[in-house]
Amino acid sequence: DAMVIQNPRYQVTQFGKPVTLSCSQTLNHNVMYWYQQKSSQAPKLLFHYYDKDFNNEADTPDNFQSRRPNTSFCFLDIRSPGLGDAAMYLCATQTSGTGEQYFGPGTRLTVT
Amino acid sequence: EDKVVQSPLSLVVHEGDTVTLNCSYEVTNFRSLLWYKQEKKAPTFLFMLTSSGIEKKSGRLSSILDKKEPFSILNITATQTGDSAVYLCAVPSGAGSYQLTFGKGTKLSVIP
């Protein structure tokens, strides 16, 4: 089935140790998003790709980077995770021209 | 800045009750309004509304948009414990962009 897949579902990392979260999609959507969602809060957009064009939100910390090597894959790199980066990270895709975004199951990141 | 305000923030009802969740928004360039249901995982899409006054329906859930006010409501009739979740309202925001601005959500708890 066409879907948005995120790996791993749960990630534990140490303070300051770089971590990479991955997202893949079989929907062939040209737009991909990374959101950060903390407990009891709405998802907060970190950045998005429109095809290969990268768009960073103004308040996304430099600690967060992203790569999109091809249409299907997108990665979120956290260079030096802090305790405040513990959250659910959601990947979503969208086909241009519609408002609907399809979310992956999320990766829950714990920072110890 | 685009804004989405949901009310109430939380709601506790008994099984069988009917609930109405509210979403008001301010957006520069309105294209659509979306409702998502989020249990302990990623949001799942419920409805996308683009036109005023046209009700969208899926089983016991229905939603309608009023672009004049502007707001949307999500109705759930004959609630079940499986309806317990956070319901998120979102609008695509930014001229020419595809980001979603989310409300903080309404946490619905349905008790037997």
mmCIF file of C-alpha atoms in Angstrom:
data_model
loop_
_atom_site.group_PDB
_atom_site.id
_atom_site.type_symbol
_atom_site.label_atom_id
_atom_site.label_comp_id
_atom_site.label_asym_id
_atom_site.label_seq_id
_atom_site.Cartn_x
_atom_site.Cartn_y
_atom_site.Cartn_z
ATOM 1 C CA ASP A 1 0.000 0.000 0.000
ATOM 2 C CA ALA A 2 1.172 3.500 -0.742
ATOM 3 C CA MET A 3 2.264 5.157 2.446
ATOM 4 C CA VAL A 4 4.631 7.340 4.430
ATOM 5 C CA ILE A 5 7.127 5.345 6.454
ATOM 6 C CA GLN A 6 9.290 6.632 9.269
ATOM 7 C CA ASN A 7 12.222 4.864 10.864
ATOM 8 C CA PRO A 8 12.892 4.243 13.585
ATOM 9 C CA ARG A 9 9.589 4.573 15.454
ATOM 10 C CA TYR A 10 11.450 5.153 18.716
ATOM 11 C CA GLN A 11 14.942 6.600 19.030
ATOM 12 C CA VAL A 12 16.946 7.157 22.169
ATOM 13 C CA THR A 13 20.065 9.276 21.892
ATOM 14 C CA GLN A 14 22.462 10.866 24.315
ATOM 15 C CA PHE A 15 22.768 14.574 24.907
ATOM 16 C CA GLY A 16 24.953 16.004 22.147
ATOM 17 C CA LYS A 17 25.147 12.785 20.107
ATOM 18 C CA PRO A 18 24.069 13.325 16.471
ATOM 19 C CA VAL A 19 20.989 11.459 15.341
ATOM 20 C CA THR A 20 19.292 10.951 11.970
ATOM 21 C CA LEU A 21 15.619 10.224 11.468
ATOM 22 C CA SER A 22 14.380 8.936 8.146
ATOM 23 C CA CYS A 23 11.200 9.202 6.145
ATOM 24 C CA SER A 24 10.257 7.502 2.919
ATOM 25 C CA GLN A 25 7.126 7.654 0.802
ATOM 26 C CA THR A 26 5.604 5.615 -1.958
ATOM 27 C CA LEU A 27 3.040 8.274 -2.868
ATOM 28 C CA ASN A 28 5.375 10.077 -5.278
ATOM 29 C CA HIS A 29 4.391 13.377 -3.709
ATOM 30 C CA ASN A 30 6.631 16.294 -4.532
ATOM 31 C CA VAL A 31 6.316 18.087 -1.192
ATOM 32 C CA MET A 32 7.725 16.647 2.035
ATOM 33 C CA TYR A 33 7.596 18.143 5.520
ATOM 34 C CA TRP A 34 9.224 17.649 8.884
ATOM 35 C CA TYR A 35 7.275 18.636 11.992
ATOM 36 C CA GLN A 36 8.231 18.595 15.648
ATOM 37 C CA GLN A 37 5.447 17.853 18.093
ATOM 38 C CA LYS A 38 5.895 18.113 21.828
ATOM 39 C CA SER A 39 3.454 16.757 24.349
ATOM 40 C CA SER A 40 0.008 18.420 24.227
ATOM 41 C CA GLN A 41 1.096 20.822 21.492
ATOM 42 C CA ALA A 42 0.226 21.174 17.842
ATOM 43 C CA PRO A 43 2.796 20.000 15.279
ATOM 44 C CA LYS A 44 5.368 22.713 14.591
ATOM 45 C CA LEU A 45 6.793 22.904 11.081
ATOM 46 C CA LEU A 46 10.580 22.701 10.934
ATOM 47 C CA PHE A 47 11.119 22.746 7.164
ATOM 48 C CA HIS A 48 9.737 21.481 3.915
ATOM 49 C CA TYR A 49 10.929 20.500 0.462
ATOM 50 C CA TYR A 50 9.106 21.421 -2.689
ATOM 51 C CA ASP A 51 10.815 18.932 -4.997
ATOM 52 C CA LYS A 52 14.486 19.682 -4.299
ATOM 53 C CA ASP A 53 13.867 23.218 -3.067
ATOM 54 C CA PHE A 54 14.506 23.423 0.651
ATOM 55 C CA ASN A 55 12.461 25.823 2.780
ATOM 56 C CA ASN A 56 13.502 26.458 6.342
ATOM 57 C CA GLU A 57 11.135 27.983 8.881
ATOM 58 C CA ALA A 58 12.600 31.156 10.394
ATOM 59 C CA ASP A 59 12.554 29.810 13.950
ATOM 60 C CA THR A 60 13.979 26.361 13.200
ATOM 61 C CA PRO A 61 17.254 26.037 15.149
ATOM 62 C CA ASP A 62 20.485 25.553 13.176
ATOM 63 C CA ASN A 63 20.905 22.305 15.069
ATOM 64 C CA PHE A 64 18.283 20.810 12.740
ATOM 65 C CA GLN A 65 19.258 19.972 9.173
ATOM 66 C CA SER A 66 17.545 18.050 6.437
ATOM 67 C CA ARG A 67 18.431 16.165 3.273
ATOM 68 C CA ARG A 68 16.267 14.956 0.438
ATOM 69 C CA PRO A 69 18.401 12.832 -1.886
ATOM 70 C CA ASN A 70 15.466 11.841 -4.094
ATOM 71 C CA THR A 71 11.669 12.099 -4.283
ATOM 72 C CA SER A 72 11.101 9.144 -2.005
ATOM 73 C CA PHE A 73 13.416 9.856 0.893
ATOM 74 C CA CYS A 74 13.910 12.682 3.344
ATOM 75 C CA PHE A 75 16.148 12.789 6.412
ATOM 76 C CA LEU A 76 16.173 14.898 9.540
ATOM 77 C CA ASP A 77 19.596 15.344 11.140
ATOM 78 C CA ILE A 78 19.888 16.706 14.648
ATOM 79 C CA ARG A 79 23.523 17.623 15.040
ATOM 80 C CA SER A 80 23.719 18.026 18.808
ATOM 81 C CA PRO A 81 20.461 17.010 20.467
ATOM 82 C CA GLY A 82 19.542 18.767 23.658
ATOM 83 C CA LEU A 83 17.041 17.696 26.261
ATOM 84 C CA GLY A 84 14.577 20.170 24.771
ATOM 85 C CA ASP A 85 14.653 18.334 21.449
ATOM 86 C CA ALA A 86 12.875 15.328 22.911
ATOM 87 C CA ALA A 87 9.630 15.163 20.945
ATOM 88 C CA MET A 88 7.671 13.297 18.319
ATOM 89 C CA TYR A 89 9.004 14.044 14.836
ATOM 90 C CA LEU A 90 6.444 13.761 12.090
ATOM 91 C CA CYS A 91 7.097 13.482 8.387
ATOM 92 C CA ALA A 92 4.316 14.384 5.983
ATOM 93 C CA THR A 93 3.908 14.464 2.222
ATOM 94 C CA GLN A 94 1.666 16.403 -0.078
ATOM 95 C CA THR A 95 1.024 16.673 -3.751
ATOM 96 C CA SER A 96 1.157 20.265 -4.925
ATOM 97 C CA GLY A 97 -2.168 21.917 -5.554
ATOM 98 C CA THR A 98 -4.026 20.280 -2.669
ATOM 99 C CA GLY A 99 -4.144 21.055 1.026
ATOM 100 C CA GLU A 100 -4.134 17.511 2.334
ATOM 101 C CA GLN A 101 -0.973 16.215 3.948
ATOM 102 C CA TYR A 102 -0.330 12.547 4.615
ATOM 103 C CA PHE A 103 1.532 11.866 7.814
ATOM 104 C CA GLY A 104 3.894 9.075 8.693
ATOM 105 C CA PRO A 105 3.574 7.332 12.066
ATOM 106 C CA GLY A 106 6.231 9.542 13.636
ATOM 107 C CA THR A 107 9.506 8.928 15.433
ATOM 108 C CA ARG A 108 9.499 9.509 19.157
ATOM 109 C CA LEU A 109 12.913 10.862 20.151
ATOM 110 C CA THR A 110 14.187 10.602 23.719
ATOM 111 C CA VAL A 111 17.350 12.449 24.739
ATOM 112 C CA THR A 112 19.141 11.182 27.833
ATOM 113 C CA GLU B 1 0.541 35.982 10.700
ATOM 114 C CA ASP B 2 -1.925 33.191 9.996
ATOM 115 C CA LYS B 3 -3.734 31.895 13.043
ATOM 116 C CA VAL B 4 -5.999 28.956 13.923
ATOM 117 C CA VAL B 5 -7.905 28.893 17.213
ATOM 118 C CA GLN B 6 -9.733 25.810 18.401
ATOM 119 C CA SER B 7 -12.223 25.542 21.218
ATOM 120 C CA PRO B 8 -12.726 24.027 23.626
ATOM 121 C CA LEU B 9 -9.184 22.847 24.363
ATOM 122 C CA SER B 10 -10.540 19.789 26.110
ATOM 123 C CA LEU B 11 -13.866 18.116 26.478
ATOM 124 C CA VAL B 12 -15.132 15.128 28.446
ATOM 125 C CA VAL B 13 -18.389 13.496 27.385
ATOM 126 C CA HIS B 14 -20.236 10.234 27.933
ATOM 127 C CA GLU B 15 -20.668 7.614 25.258
ATOM 128 C CA GLY B 16 -23.662 8.429 23.096
ATOM 129 C CA ASP B 17 -23.371 12.188 23.483
ATOM 130 C CA THR B 18 -23.061 14.502 20.504
ATOM 131 C CA VAL B 19 -20.149 16.942 20.460
ATOM 132 C CA THR B 20 -19.300 20.018 18.425
ATOM 133 C CA LEU B 21 -15.718 21.155 18.072
ATOM 134 C CA ASN B 22 -14.960 24.665 16.881
ATOM 135 C CA CYS B 23 -12.217 26.110 14.732
ATOM 136 C CA SER B 24 -11.816 29.752 13.793
ATOM 137 C CA TYR B 25 -9.025 31.020 11.602
ATOM 138 C CA GLU B 26 -7.343 34.075 10.163
ATOM 139 C CA VAL B 27 -5.433 33.442 6.986
ATOM 140 C CA THR B 28 -4.202 35.782 4.284
ATOM 141 C CA ASN B 29 -5.014 33.601 1.344
ATOM 142 C CA PHE B 30 -7.638 31.011 2.196
ATOM 143 C CA ARG B 31 -7.535 27.840 0.154
ATOM 144 C CA SER B 32 -8.907 25.120 2.419
ATOM 145 C CA LEU B 33 -9.404 23.996 5.999
ATOM 146 C CA LEU B 34 -8.510 20.524 7.180
ATOM 147 C CA TRP B 35 -9.511 18.412 10.164
ATOM 148 C CA TYR B 36 -7.276 15.678 11.552
ATOM 149 C CA LYS B 37 -7.729 13.135 14.319
ATOM 150 C CA GLN B 38 -4.674 12.343 16.395
ATOM 151 C CA GLU B 39 -4.548 9.454 18.801
ATOM 152 C CA LYS B 40 -1.200 8.446 20.274
ATOM 153 C CA LYS B 41 0.459 8.586 16.885
ATOM 154 C CA ALA B 42 0.505 10.749 13.751
ATOM 155 C CA PRO B 43 -2.559 12.756 12.706
ATOM 156 C CA THR B 44 -4.959 11.021 10.351
ATOM 157 C CA PHE B 45 -6.891 13.004 7.827
ATOM 158 C CA LEU B 46 -10.646 13.471 8.323
ATOM 159 C CA PHE B 47 -11.945 16.225 6.048
ATOM 160 C CA MET B 48 -10.882 18.988 3.734
ATOM 161 C CA LEU B 49 -13.301 21.875 3.304
ATOM 162 C CA THR B 50 -13.067 24.515 0.628
ATOM 163 C CA SER B 51 -16.596 25.847 0.147
ATOM 164 C CA SER B 52 -18.951 27.496 2.622
ATOM 165 C CA GLY B 53 -22.134 25.741 3.606
ATOM 166 C CA ILE B 54 -21.376 22.339 2.121
ATOM 167 C CA GLU B 55 -21.357 19.641 4.770
ATOM 168 C CA LYS B 56 -18.828 16.847 4.540
ATOM 169 C CA LYS B 57 -19.868 13.623 6.203
ATOM 170 C CA SER B 58 -18.161 10.385 7.115
ATOM 171 C CA GLY B 59 -20.159 8.040 9.299
ATOM 172 C CA ARG B 60 -20.869 9.779 12.593
ATOM 173 C CA LEU B 61 -18.517 12.650 11.806
ATOM 174 C CA SER B 62 -19.476 15.703 9.818
ATOM 175 C CA SER B 63 -17.976 19.110 9.226
ATOM 176 C CA ILE B 64 -18.981 22.397 7.704
ATOM 177 C CA LEU B 65 -17.230 25.627 6.836
ATOM 178 C CA ASP B 66 -18.369 29.241 7.031
ATOM 179 C CA LYS B 67 -15.919 31.419 5.139
ATOM 180 C CA LYS B 68 -17.721 34.613 6.113
ATOM 181 C CA GLU B 69 -17.222 34.374 9.886
ATOM 182 C CA PRO B 70 -14.752 32.511 9.326
ATOM 183 C CA PHE B 71 -14.927 29.222 11.166
ATOM 184 C CA SER B 72 -15.571 25.526 10.868
ATOM 185 C CA ILE B 73 -17.206 22.990 13.136
ATOM 186 C CA LEU B 74 -16.655 19.276 13.483
ATOM 187 C CA ASN B 75 -19.625 17.298 14.786
ATOM 188 C CA ILE B 76 -19.475 13.820 16.208
ATOM 189 C CA THR B 77 -22.785 12.125 16.948
ATOM 190 C CA ALA B 78 -23.333 9.077 19.178
ATOM 191 C CA THR B 79 -19.768 9.282 20.472
ATOM 192 C CA GLN B 80 -17.839 6.123 21.273
ATOM 193 C CA THR B 81 -14.754 5.573 23.416
ATOM 194 C CA GLY B 82 -12.786 5.093 20.198
ATOM 195 C CA ASP B 83 -13.475 8.726 19.343
ATOM 196 C CA SER B 84 -11.219 9.795 22.212
ATOM 197 C CA ALA B 85 -8.381 11.704 20.573
ATOM 198 C CA VAL B 86 -7.037 15.158 19.868
ATOM 199 C CA TYR B 87 -8.809 16.782 16.938
ATOM 200 C CA LEU B 88 -6.649 19.204 15.012
ATOM 201 C CA CYS B 89 -7.815 21.916 12.673
ATOM 202 C CA ALA B 90 -5.347 23.313 10.142
ATOM 203 C CA VAL B 91 -5.207 25.733 7.243
ATOM 204 C CA PRO B 92 -2.605 25.960 4.475
ATOM 205 C CA SER B 93 -0.827 29.242 5.135
ATOM 206 C CA GLY B 94 1.476 31.640 3.387
ATOM 207 C CA ALA B 95 1.027 32.987 -0.103
ATOM 208 C CA GLY B 96 2.096 30.365 -2.591
ATOM 209 C CA SER B 97 3.284 27.959 0.079
ATOM 210 C CA TYR B 98 1.920 24.713 1.344
ATOM 211 C CA GLN B 99 2.622 24.792 5.040
ATOM 212 C CA LEU B 100 -0.172 23.987 7.424
ATOM 213 C CA THR B 101 -0.863 26.207 10.389
ATOM 214 C CA PHE B 102 -2.390 24.021 13.081
ATOM 215 C CA GLY B 103 -4.610 24.941 15.965
ATOM 216 C CA LYS B 104 -3.682 23.625 19.401
ATOM 217 C CA GLY B 105 -6.312 20.930 19.099
ATOM 218 C CA THR B 106 -9.312 19.839 21.118
ATOM 219 C CA LYS B 107 -8.700 16.875 23.368
ATOM 220 C CA LEU B 108 -11.860 14.800 23.429
ATOM 221 C CA SER B 109 -12.312 12.138 26.077
ATOM 222 C CA VAL B 110 -15.316 9.835 25.761
ATOM 223 C CA ILE B 111 -16.085 7.894 28.928
ATOM 224 C CA PRO B 112 -18.267 4.791 29.025
#
